[in-house]
Amino acid sequence: MRFQRLIGLVIMGVTGLAALLLWIGVSATDTSHQRVHHGVLFGVWRVFYDTAAPPWPQLFIAVGVALLLALSVAVLERRIATRYRRSENVDVTPLSPKVVMAATRGVFHGEVTVTVLVPAHNEEASLGATLTSLWEQSVAPTRIVVVADNCTDRTVEVAHAHGAEVFESVENTHKKGGALNQALRWLLPGQGENDTVMVMDADTALDPGFLEAAVRRLTHDRALMAVGGLFYGEPGHGLIGQFQRNEYVRYGREIRRRRGRVFVLTGTASIFRPRALRTVAAARGSIIPGVQGDVYDTAALTEDNELTIALKSLGALMISPDECTVVTELMPSWRTLWNQRLRWQRGALENVGAYGITPQTSRYWAQQLGLGYGVFALTSYFVLILLMLLATDAWIWFPFWIGLGLVFMVERVVTVWRGGWKARLLAMTIFPELFFDFFLDLVFVKGVIDISLGRQAAWKHIEHTSSGVLEEAEP
Amino acid sequence: MIPTGSIDVLVFGHHLLPPSWLHSTGYDVLMIFVAINTVMYAALSVAKVLPALHPTEWFTRRRRSETRSIYPDGSSDQQE
């Protein structure tokens, strides 16, 4: 069952219903309690406090439900992954480890090589550093091909100057995905079983051991179809930069806790075996959405997320190892961040809608449902605080809420610990990050509205100028 | 907002909504609704702070029945 334009309404409908049921449940219980008390601190300071808290049974049920939901999602994902891993069905899961192992057993197909494709649309300012980071890897790539897509600047010259080959797209109207499809159509036929292809953004720099670690894993496991990078944010951009860095630190921590099990093979830097890309191209239009022969689905706003779901749907094994880290650019302003996140959010929703409810998309459905419910939860939280601030005439302490706040504070700080003292300091203050979450909730709602109304999505491109200024432009 | 008044009572000069709102059933329902949601998120937060558990790995064997190396003789397996 596929959803297309209804996807946003389905997510908001289901989560809204859950919120409504909870509301009705709460309304049906006795909510009366003794109100504000007061006491004296240090003999002089009279304080008001409100001991209001939900009854213990309700709290236990809430904790139980939350943990049960989280556990169910984790167990379900694990079971589905195991099922796909053990599948021997060539027609349904042509990339599952058993199928790939059987096809490559007993034959040495050559050492693992890496050919890097760097899609670039007017990237003269950042391309040089990207190519340098590639050549300086402890295990250097065999080839670097810059895929120049409708460039009007010196991208091609910069590429040549840094020892890269150049592939120029021809009459491409499908942006990055379209340019990569053309390049892959040219490249893939000549690639052997272990001649892997890396796709890497022109504004990204690899950490030194990335390729070495990836090649080692691809050598040890011929069933491994893709290795994804773990990205973290570049320094700078003040508070808005720190918000994004904290997000990426938390995401990286989550992936490590999942033992590198991939959520999204990031477009910033991911390596694929040619078999994986060829199989996706062949399966499009039948087992998975898209146009047959295309590796990337050009209808998807987030082509890397879509390709990840495509590979998972075909049974591919992939990993984001701890050693494969990349530095990625951050959005410098709220406007550019809004546009980036709107594209990501809308893309993720549309991908889930395009695939419908399948075993391999269930984890992504759970994520979107979680985000949808978060909108209701956080909005009601802010409404409550606002009402209290506007209607109260004295500062009242709420021990229950302070206790909960401390729990969140610990979690916020622990999860960004790797990000350094600035990250911890921001996390400790809780409220700025809550407002940032609310900003992302607004993006989510805007994405739902845009999809539901069938609005055309804009694919904004960040232009890097040689002065280092970032400008937004329609490509 | 800057508290005004004596040291023992921190009083805000004006309030924009009638304080009686805070004693209404609707407000109580909202508060418990938010409280239950917040407790659910707090439970998930605690789970995130604690070390991740991978119970399936406690029982599964680590040796593979055949090499998955690109070398048919499995010569890269020793390096793992």
Coordinates of C-alpha atoms in Angstrom, one line a residue:
Chain A
M1 CA 0.0 0.0 0.0
R2 CA 1.5 3.3 -1.0
F3 CA 0.5 6.7 0.3
Q4 CA 2.0 9.5 -1.8
R5 CA 0.2 12.8 -0.9
L6 CA -1.7 11.3 2.0
I7 CA 1.4 10.3 3.9
G8 CA 1.6 13.5 6.0
L9 CA -2.1 13.3 6.9
V10 CA -1.8 9.6 7.8
I11 CA 1.1 10.4 10.2
M12 CA -0.6 13.4 11.8
G13 CA -3.9 11.5 11.9
V14 CA -2.5 8.5 13.7
T15 CA -0.4 10.5 16.2
G16 CA -3.2 13.0 16.7
L17 CA -5.6 10.2 17.5
A18 CA -3.1 8.8 20.0
A19 CA -2.9 12.2 21.7
L20 CA -6.6 12.6 21.7
L21 CA -7.1 9.1 23.3
L22 CA -4.7 10.1 26.0
W23 CA -6.5 13.4 26.6
I24 CA -9.8 11.6 26.9
G25 CA -8.3 9.1 29.3
V26 CA -6.9 11.9 31.5
S27 CA -10.3 13.8 31.4
A28 CA -12.1 10.7 32.6
T29 CA -9.9 10.5 35.8
D30 CA -10.2 12.6 38.9
T31 CA -7.7 15.4 38.5
S32 CA -8.5 17.4 41.6
H33 CA -5.6 17.9 44.0
Q34 CA -4.6 20.2 46.8
R35 CA -3.1 23.3 45.3
V36 CA -0.3 25.5 46.3
H37 CA 1.5 25.2 49.6
H38 CA 4.1 27.4 51.1
G39 CA 7.2 27.0 53.2
V40 CA 10.1 29.0 54.5
L41 CA 13.6 28.6 53.4
F42 CA 16.6 29.7 55.5
G43 CA 14.2 31.3 57.9
V44 CA 13.5 34.3 55.6
W45 CA 12.6 33.2 52.2
R46 CA 9.0 32.2 51.8
V47 CA 8.5 29.9 48.8
F48 CA 5.4 28.6 47.1
Y49 CA 5.3 25.1 45.8
D50 CA 2.8 22.9 44.1
T51 CA 3.0 19.2 44.8
A52 CA 0.7 18.5 41.9
A53 CA 1.7 15.3 40.0
P54 CA -0.2 12.6 38.2
P55 CA -1.2 9.6 40.4
W56 CA 1.5 7.0 40.7
P57 CA -0.4 4.3 38.7
Q58 CA -0.7 6.6 35.7
L59 CA 3.0 7.4 35.9
F60 CA 4.0 3.7 36.0
I61 CA 1.7 3.1 33.0
A62 CA 3.3 6.0 31.1
V63 CA 6.8 4.7 31.8
G64 CA 5.8 1.2 30.8
V65 CA 4.1 2.2 27.6
A66 CA 7.1 4.4 26.5
L67 CA 9.6 1.6 27.2
L68 CA 7.4 -1.0 25.6
L69 CA 7.0 1.1 22.5
A70 CA 10.8 1.7 22.2
L71 CA 11.5 -2.0 22.8
S72 CA 9.0 -3.1 20.3
V73 CA 10.5 -0.9 17.6
A74 CA 14.0 -2.2 18.4
V75 CA 13.0 -5.8 18.5
L76 CA 10.9 -5.5 15.3
E77 CA 13.8 -3.8 13.4
R78 CA 16.2 -6.6 14.6
R79 CA 13.9 -9.4 13.6
I80 CA 13.3 -7.9 10.2
A81 CA 17.1 -7.4 9.7
T82 CA 17.7 -11.0 10.6
R83 CA 15.0 -12.2 8.3
Y84 CA 16.5 -10.3 5.4
R85 CA 20.0 -11.4 6.3
R86 CA 19.0 -15.1 6.1
S87 CA 16.9 -14.8 3.0
E88 CA 17.9 -16.9 0.0
N89 CA 15.3 -15.6 -2.3
V90 CA 17.1 -14.2 -5.3
D91 CA 14.0 -12.5 -6.8
V92 CA 12.8 -10.7 -3.7
T93 CA 16.2 -10.0 -1.9
P94 CA 18.8 -10.1 -4.6
L95 CA 21.3 -8.3 -2.3
S96 CA 20.9 -10.4 0.8
P97 CA 24.2 -11.8 2.2
K98 CA 23.4 -15.4 1.4
V99 CA 22.5 -14.6 -2.2
V100 CA 25.7 -12.5 -2.7
M101 CA 27.9 -15.0 -1.0
A102 CA 26.6 -17.8 -3.2
A103 CA 27.2 -15.6 -6.3
T104 CA 30.8 -14.8 -5.4
R105 CA 31.9 -18.0 -3.6
G106 CA 35.3 -19.5 -4.4
V107 CA 36.5 -16.8 -6.9
F108 CA 38.9 -13.9 -6.2
H109 CA 37.6 -10.8 -7.9
G110 CA 40.6 -8.6 -7.2
E111 CA 41.5 -6.3 -4.4
V112 CA 39.0 -3.7 -3.2
T113 CA 39.5 -0.4 -5.1
V114 CA 37.7 2.9 -4.5
T115 CA 36.5 5.2 -7.3
V116 CA 35.1 8.4 -5.9
L117 CA 32.4 10.4 -7.6
V118 CA 32.0 14.0 -6.4
P119 CA 28.9 15.6 -7.7
A120 CA 29.5 19.3 -8.0
H121 CA 27.3 22.2 -9.0
N122 CA 29.4 25.4 -8.9
E123 CA 31.7 24.2 -6.1
E124 CA 34.9 26.0 -7.1
A125 CA 35.4 27.3 -3.5
S126 CA 35.1 24.1 -1.5
L127 CA 36.1 21.4 -4.1
G128 CA 39.8 21.9 -3.6
A129 CA 39.7 21.0 0.1
T130 CA 37.5 18.0 -0.6
L131 CA 39.8 16.6 -3.2
T132 CA 42.8 17.2 -1.0
S133 CA 41.2 15.3 1.9
L134 CA 40.7 12.4 -0.5
W135 CA 44.3 12.3 -1.8
E136 CA 45.6 12.6 1.8
Q137 CA 43.7 9.5 3.0
S138 CA 46.0 6.8 4.5
V139 CA 44.6 4.5 1.8
A140 CA 44.1 6.8 -1.2
P141 CA 41.3 6.3 -3.8
T142 CA 42.2 4.7 -7.1
R143 CA 40.3 7.4 -9.1
I144 CA 38.5 10.6 -8.3
V145 CA 35.9 11.7 -10.8
V146 CA 34.2 15.1 -10.3
V147 CA 30.7 15.0 -11.8
A148 CA 30.3 18.6 -13.0
D149 CA 26.6 19.4 -13.3
N150 CA 25.6 22.5 -15.1
C151 CA 28.6 24.4 -13.7
T152 CA 29.1 28.1 -14.7
D153 CA 32.2 28.6 -12.5
R154 CA 35.7 27.2 -12.4
T155 CA 34.7 23.8 -10.9
V156 CA 36.2 21.9 -13.8
E157 CA 39.5 23.7 -13.7
V158 CA 39.8 23.2 -9.9
A159 CA 39.1 19.5 -10.4
H160 CA 41.8 19.1 -13.0
A161 CA 44.2 21.2 -10.9
H162 CA 43.7 18.7 -8.0
G163 CA 44.4 15.6 -10.1
A164 CA 40.7 14.6 -10.6
E165 CA 39.0 13.4 -13.7
V166 CA 35.9 15.3 -14.8
F167 CA 32.6 13.9 -16.0
E168 CA 30.3 16.6 -17.3
S169 CA 26.5 15.9 -17.2
V170 CA 24.6 16.3 -20.4
E171 CA 21.3 18.1 -20.5
N172 CA 20.6 17.0 -16.9
T173 CA 17.4 18.5 -15.4
H174 CA 17.3 16.2 -12.4
K175 CA 19.9 17.9 -10.3
K176 CA 22.3 15.8 -8.2
G177 CA 20.6 12.5 -8.6
G178 CA 20.3 13.0 -12.4
A179 CA 23.9 13.9 -12.7
L180 CA 25.0 10.9 -10.7
N181 CA 22.8 8.6 -12.7
Q182 CA 24.5 9.7 -15.9
A183 CA 28.0 9.3 -14.3
L184 CA 27.1 5.8 -13.0
R185 CA 25.7 4.7 -16.3
W186 CA 29.1 5.5 -17.7
L187 CA 31.2 4.2 -14.9
L188 CA 29.5 1.0 -13.6
P189 CA 29.9 -1.3 -16.7
G190 CA 33.7 -1.2 -16.2
Q191 CA 33.7 -1.9 -12.5
G192 CA 34.6 -5.3 -11.2
E193 CA 33.0 -7.0 -8.2
N194 CA 35.3 -5.3 -5.7
D195 CA 35.8 -2.0 -7.6
T196 CA 33.7 0.0 -5.2
V197 CA 32.1 3.4 -5.9
M198 CA 32.1 6.2 -3.3
V199 CA 29.7 9.1 -3.6
M200 CA 30.8 12.2 -1.8
D201 CA 29.6 15.7 -1.6
A202 CA 31.9 18.5 -2.7
D203 CA 31.4 20.4 0.6
T204 CA 32.6 17.5 2.8
A205 CA 36.0 16.5 4.1
L206 CA 36.8 12.9 5.1
D207 CA 38.7 12.2 8.3
P208 CA 42.1 10.6 7.5
G209 CA 41.3 6.9 8.2
F210 CA 37.9 6.8 6.5
L211 CA 38.9 4.9 3.3
E212 CA 41.3 2.6 5.1
A213 CA 38.6 1.5 7.5
A214 CA 36.0 1.1 4.8
V215 CA 38.4 -0.9 2.5
R216 CA 39.3 -3.2 5.4
R217 CA 35.6 -3.9 6.1
L218 CA 34.8 -4.4 2.4
T219 CA 37.7 -6.8 2.2
H220 CA 36.7 -8.9 5.2
D221 CA 33.1 -9.2 4.2
R222 CA 32.2 -9.6 0.5
A223 CA 28.5 -9.6 1.5
L224 CA 28.8 -6.0 2.8
M225 CA 27.2 -3.9 0.1
A226 CA 27.7 -0.4 1.5
V227 CA 29.7 1.6 4.1
G228 CA 28.3 4.9 5.2
G229 CA 30.0 7.9 6.8
L230 CA 29.2 9.3 10.2
F231 CA 29.0 13.0 9.9
Y232 CA 29.7 15.7 12.4
G233 CA 29.4 19.5 12.0
E234 CA 32.2 21.9 11.1
P235 CA 33.2 24.5 13.7
G236 CA 31.8 28.0 13.7
H237 CA 28.4 29.7 13.0
G238 CA 27.8 30.5 16.7
L239 CA 24.7 29.3 18.4
I240 CA 22.9 28.0 15.3
G241 CA 26.0 26.0 14.5
Q242 CA 26.1 24.5 18.0
F243 CA 22.5 23.4 17.8
Q244 CA 23.4 21.5 14.6
R245 CA 26.6 20.1 16.0
N246 CA 24.8 18.8 19.1
E247 CA 22.2 17.1 16.8
Y248 CA 25.0 15.4 14.8
V249 CA 26.8 14.3 17.9
R250 CA 23.6 12.7 19.2
Y251 CA 23.0 11.0 15.9
G252 CA 26.5 9.6 15.8
R253 CA 26.0 8.3 19.4
E254 CA 22.8 6.6 18.4
I255 CA 24.5 4.9 15.4
R256 CA 27.3 3.7 17.6
R257 CA 24.8 2.3 20.1
R258 CA 23.2 0.5 17.2
R259 CA 26.6 -1.1 16.5
G260 CA 26.8 0.9 13.2
R261 CA 23.6 -0.4 11.8
V262 CA 22.7 2.2 9.2
F263 CA 19.8 4.5 9.4
V264 CA 20.7 6.6 6.4
L265 CA 23.7 6.1 4.0
T266 CA 24.6 9.7 4.0
G267 CA 25.0 11.5 0.6
T268 CA 27.9 13.3 2.2
A269 CA 30.1 10.2 1.9
S270 CA 29.1 6.6 1.3
I271 CA 30.8 3.7 -0.5
F272 CA 28.9 1.1 -2.5
R273 CA 29.8 -2.2 -4.2
P274 CA 28.9 -2.0 -7.9
R275 CA 26.7 -5.0 -7.5
A276 CA 24.5 -3.0 -5.1
L277 CA 24.1 -0.1 -7.4
R278 CA 23.5 -2.3 -10.5
T279 CA 20.9 -4.3 -8.7
V280 CA 19.0 -1.2 -7.5
A281 CA 19.0 0.2 -11.0
A282 CA 17.6 -3.1 -12.4
A283 CA 15.0 -3.4 -9.7
R284 CA 13.5 0.1 -10.0
G285 CA 10.1 0.1 -11.5
S286 CA 9.4 -3.4 -10.3
I287 CA 10.4 -4.3 -6.7
I288 CA 11.2 -0.7 -5.7
P289 CA 9.9 2.7 -6.9
G290 CA 11.7 4.7 -9.6
V291 CA 12.7 4.4 -13.3
Q292 CA 14.4 1.2 -14.4
G293 CA 18.0 1.8 -15.1
D294 CA 18.4 4.7 -12.7
V295 CA 20.5 4.2 -9.5
Y296 CA 19.1 7.3 -7.9
D297 CA 15.4 8.0 -7.9
T298 CA 15.3 11.5 -9.2
A299 CA 11.7 12.0 -7.9
A300 CA 13.0 11.8 -4.3
L301 CA 14.0 15.0 -2.6
T302 CA 16.4 13.1 -0.3
E303 CA 18.1 10.7 -2.8
D304 CA 20.5 9.3 -0.2
N305 CA 17.7 8.3 2.2
E306 CA 15.8 6.8 -0.7
L307 CA 18.8 4.8 -1.9
T308 CA 19.2 3.5 1.7
I309 CA 15.6 2.3 1.8
A310 CA 16.0 0.8 -1.7
L311 CA 19.1 -1.2 -0.7
K312 CA 17.5 -2.3 2.6
S313 CA 14.4 -3.4 0.7
L314 CA 16.6 -5.6 -1.6
G315 CA 18.3 -7.2 1.5
A316 CA 21.6 -5.4 1.4
L317 CA 23.9 -5.5 4.4
M318 CA 25.5 -2.1 5.2
I319 CA 27.3 -0.4 8.1
S320 CA 28.4 3.0 9.4
P321 CA 31.6 2.2 11.3
D322 CA 32.9 4.4 14.0
E323 CA 36.1 5.1 12.1
C324 CA 34.4 6.4 9.0
T325 CA 33.8 10.0 10.0
V326 CA 33.3 13.1 7.8
V327 CA 33.0 16.8 8.5
T328 CA 30.0 18.4 6.9
E329 CA 29.0 22.0 6.4
L330 CA 26.4 23.5 8.6
M331 CA 23.6 25.9 7.7
P332 CA 24.7 29.4 8.7
S333 CA 21.2 31.0 9.2
W334 CA 17.7 30.1 10.3
R335 CA 16.4 30.6 6.8
T336 CA 18.9 28.2 5.2
L337 CA 18.4 25.7 8.0
W338 CA 14.7 25.9 7.6
N339 CA 15.0 25.2 3.8
Q340 CA 17.5 22.3 4.4
R341 CA 15.4 20.7 7.0
L342 CA 12.2 21.2 5.1
R343 CA 13.8 19.3 2.2
W344 CA 15.0 16.5 4.5
Q345 CA 11.8 16.2 6.3
R346 CA 9.6 16.3 3.3
G347 CA 12.0 13.9 1.5
A348 CA 11.9 11.4 4.4
L349 CA 8.1 11.5 4.5
E350 CA 7.7 11.1 0.8
N351 CA 10.2 8.2 0.7
V352 CA 8.2 6.4 3.4
G353 CA 5.0 7.2 1.5
A354 CA 6.4 6.0 -1.8
Y355 CA 7.5 2.6 -0.3
G356 CA 4.4 2.2 1.8
I357 CA 4.2 -0.2 4.8
T358 CA 6.9 -2.8 4.2
P359 CA 9.0 -4.7 6.7
Q360 CA 12.1 -2.6 5.9
T361 CA 10.3 0.7 6.1
S362 CA 8.7 0.0 9.5
R363 CA 11.6 1.6 11.4
Y364 CA 11.2 4.7 9.3
W365 CA 7.4 4.7 9.9
A366 CA 8.1 4.5 13.6
Q367 CA 10.5 7.4 13.3
Q368 CA 7.9 9.6 11.5
L369 CA 5.2 8.6 14.0
G370 CA 7.5 9.6 16.8
L371 CA 8.2 13.0 15.2
G372 CA 4.4 13.5 14.6
Y373 CA 3.6 12.7 18.2
G374 CA 6.4 15.0 19.3
V375 CA 4.6 17.9 17.7
F376 CA 1.6 17.4 20.0
A377 CA 3.6 16.7 23.1
L378 CA 5.9 19.7 22.8
T379 CA 3.2 22.1 21.7
S380 CA 1.0 21.1 24.7
Y381 CA 4.1 21.5 27.0
F382 CA 4.7 25.1 25.8
V383 CA 1.0 25.9 26.0
L384 CA 1.0 24.7 29.6
I385 CA 4.0 26.8 30.5
L386 CA 2.6 29.8 28.8
L387 CA -0.7 29.6 30.5
M388 CA 1.0 29.2 33.9
L389 CA 3.3 32.2 33.3
L390 CA 0.4 34.4 32.1
A391 CA -2.1 33.5 34.9
T392 CA 0.1 33.2 37.9
D393 CA 1.0 36.1 40.2
A394 CA 3.7 34.3 42.2
W395 CA 6.7 32.2 41.4
I396 CA 5.7 28.7 42.3
W397 CA 8.1 25.7 42.5
F398 CA 7.0 22.4 41.2
P399 CA 9.1 19.6 42.6
F400 CA 7.6 17.1 40.2
W401 CA 8.6 19.1 37.2
I402 CA 12.0 20.0 38.6
G403 CA 12.7 16.3 39.0
L404 CA 11.7 15.6 35.5
G405 CA 13.8 18.5 34.3
L406 CA 16.9 17.1 36.0
V407 CA 16.4 13.8 34.2
F408 CA 16.3 15.6 30.9
M409 CA 19.3 17.7 31.8
V410 CA 21.4 14.6 32.5
E411 CA 20.3 13.0 29.2
R412 CA 20.9 16.1 27.2
V413 CA 24.4 16.5 28.6
V414 CA 25.4 12.8 28.5
T415 CA 24.4 12.4 24.9
V416 CA 26.5 15.4 23.7
W417 CA 29.5 14.7 25.9
R418 CA 31.7 13.9 23.0
G419 CA 30.9 17.4 21.5
G420 CA 33.0 19.2 24.1
W421 CA 32.2 21.8 26.8
K422 CA 30.3 24.2 24.5
A423 CA 28.0 21.3 23.5
R424 CA 27.5 20.3 27.2
L425 CA 26.8 23.9 28.3
L426 CA 24.1 24.4 25.7
A427 CA 22.6 21.0 26.5
M428 CA 22.6 21.8 30.2
T429 CA 20.4 24.8 29.7
I430 CA 17.7 22.6 28.2
F431 CA 15.3 25.3 27.0
P432 CA 17.3 26.6 24.0
E433 CA 17.4 23.0 22.7
L434 CA 13.7 22.6 23.4
F435 CA 13.0 25.7 21.2
F436 CA 15.3 24.2 18.6
D437 CA 13.2 21.0 18.7
F438 CA 10.1 23.2 18.4
F439 CA 11.6 24.8 15.3
L440 CA 12.1 21.3 13.8
D441 CA 8.5 20.5 14.7
L442 CA 7.3 23.5 12.8
V443 CA 9.4 22.3 9.8
F444 CA 7.7 18.9 10.1
V445 CA 4.2 20.5 10.1
K446 CA 5.1 22.7 7.1
G447 CA 6.4 19.6 5.3
V448 CA 3.1 17.8 6.0
I449 CA 1.1 20.7 4.7
D450 CA 3.2 21.1 1.6
I451 CA 2.9 17.4 0.7
S452 CA -0.8 17.3 1.4
L453 CA -1.4 20.3 -0.8
G454 CA 0.8 18.9 -3.5
R455 CA 3.1 22.0 -3.5
Q456 CA 6.2 21.8 -5.6
A457 CA 9.3 21.4 -3.5
A458 CA 12.2 23.8 -4.0
W459 CA 15.6 22.2 -4.1
K460 CA 17.6 25.1 -2.7
H461 CA 21.4 25.0 -3.3
I462 CA 23.9 26.6 -1.1
E463 CA 26.5 28.5 -3.2
H464 CA 30.0 28.7 -1.8
T465 CA 31.7 31.9 -2.9
S466 CA 35.5 32.2 -2.8
S467 CA 35.1 34.8 0.1
G468 CA 33.6 32.0 2.1
V469 CA 30.1 33.6 2.1
L470 CA 27.2 31.2 1.7
E471 CA 24.4 32.2 -0.5
E472 CA 21.2 30.5 -1.3
A473 CA 20.3 30.1 -5.0
E474 CA 17.9 28.2 -7.2
P475 CA 20.0 25.8 -9.2
Chain B
M1 CA 10.2 39.0 33.7
I2 CA 11.6 40.7 36.8
P3 CA 10.2 39.8 40.2
T4 CA 9.0 42.7 42.2
G5 CA 7.9 43.1 45.8
S6 CA 9.4 41.9 49.0
I7 CA 12.1 39.2 49.3
D8 CA 9.7 36.7 50.8
V9 CA 7.2 36.6 48.0
L10 CA 8.3 36.8 44.4
V11 CA 5.3 38.5 42.8
F12 CA 4.9 39.5 39.2
G13 CA 3.4 42.9 38.7
H14 CA 0.4 41.9 36.5
H15 CA -1.0 38.7 35.1
L16 CA -2.6 38.6 31.7
L17 CA -4.9 35.8 32.3
P18 CA -7.3 35.3 35.3
P19 CA -5.6 33.2 37.9
S20 CA -8.8 31.2 38.2
W21 CA -7.8 29.5 35.0
L22 CA -5.2 27.6 36.9
H23 CA -8.0 26.1 39.1
S24 CA -10.1 24.9 36.2
T25 CA -10.6 21.3 35.3
G26 CA -9.3 22.0 31.8
Y27 CA -6.0 23.2 33.1
D28 CA -5.7 20.2 35.4
V29 CA -6.4 17.9 32.4
L30 CA -3.8 19.7 30.3
M31 CA -1.3 19.5 33.1
I32 CA -1.7 15.8 33.6
F33 CA -1.7 15.2 29.8
V34 CA 1.6 17.1 29.6
A35 CA 2.9 15.4 32.7
I36 CA 2.2 11.9 31.3
N37 CA 3.8 12.8 28.0
T38 CA 6.8 14.2 29.8
V39 CA 7.2 11.1 32.0
M40 CA 7.1 9.0 28.8
Y41 CA 9.9 11.1 27.3
A42 CA 11.8 11.0 30.5
A43 CA 11.7 7.2 30.6
L44 CA 13.1 7.2 27.0
S45 CA 15.8 9.7 28.1
V46 CA 16.8 7.4 31.0
A47 CA 17.0 4.5 28.5
K48 CA 19.2 6.6 26.2
V49 CA 21.6 7.4 29.0
L50 CA 22.1 3.8 30.2
P51 CA 24.4 1.6 28.2
A52 CA 22.8 0.0 25.2
L53 CA 22.0 -3.7 25.6
H54 CA 22.4 -6.2 22.8
P55 CA 21.0 -9.4 24.3
T56 CA 21.1 -11.4 21.0
E57 CA 24.9 -11.1 21.1
W58 CA 25.1 -12.8 24.4
F59 CA 24.1 -16.1 23.0
T60 CA 25.1 -16.0 19.3
R61 CA 28.4 -17.6 18.2
R62 CA 31.0 -15.3 16.8
R63 CA 32.6 -17.8 14.4
R64 CA 31.3 -17.9 10.9
S65 CA 30.7 -21.3 9.2
E66 CA 32.6 -20.1 6.1
T67 CA 34.8 -17.1 5.3
R68 CA 33.2 -14.0 4.0
S69 CA 36.5 -12.5 2.9
I70 CA 37.0 -11.5 -0.7
Y71 CA 39.9 -14.1 -0.6
P72 CA 38.5 -17.5 -1.1
D73 CA 41.1 -19.0 1.3
G74 CA 39.9 -16.5 4.0
S75 CA 43.4 -15.1 4.4
S76 CA 42.1 -11.7 5.6
D77 CA 40.1 -13.3 8.4
Q78 CA 43.0 -13.4 10.8
Q79 CA 43.4 -9.6 10.7
E80 CA 39.9 -9.1 12.2

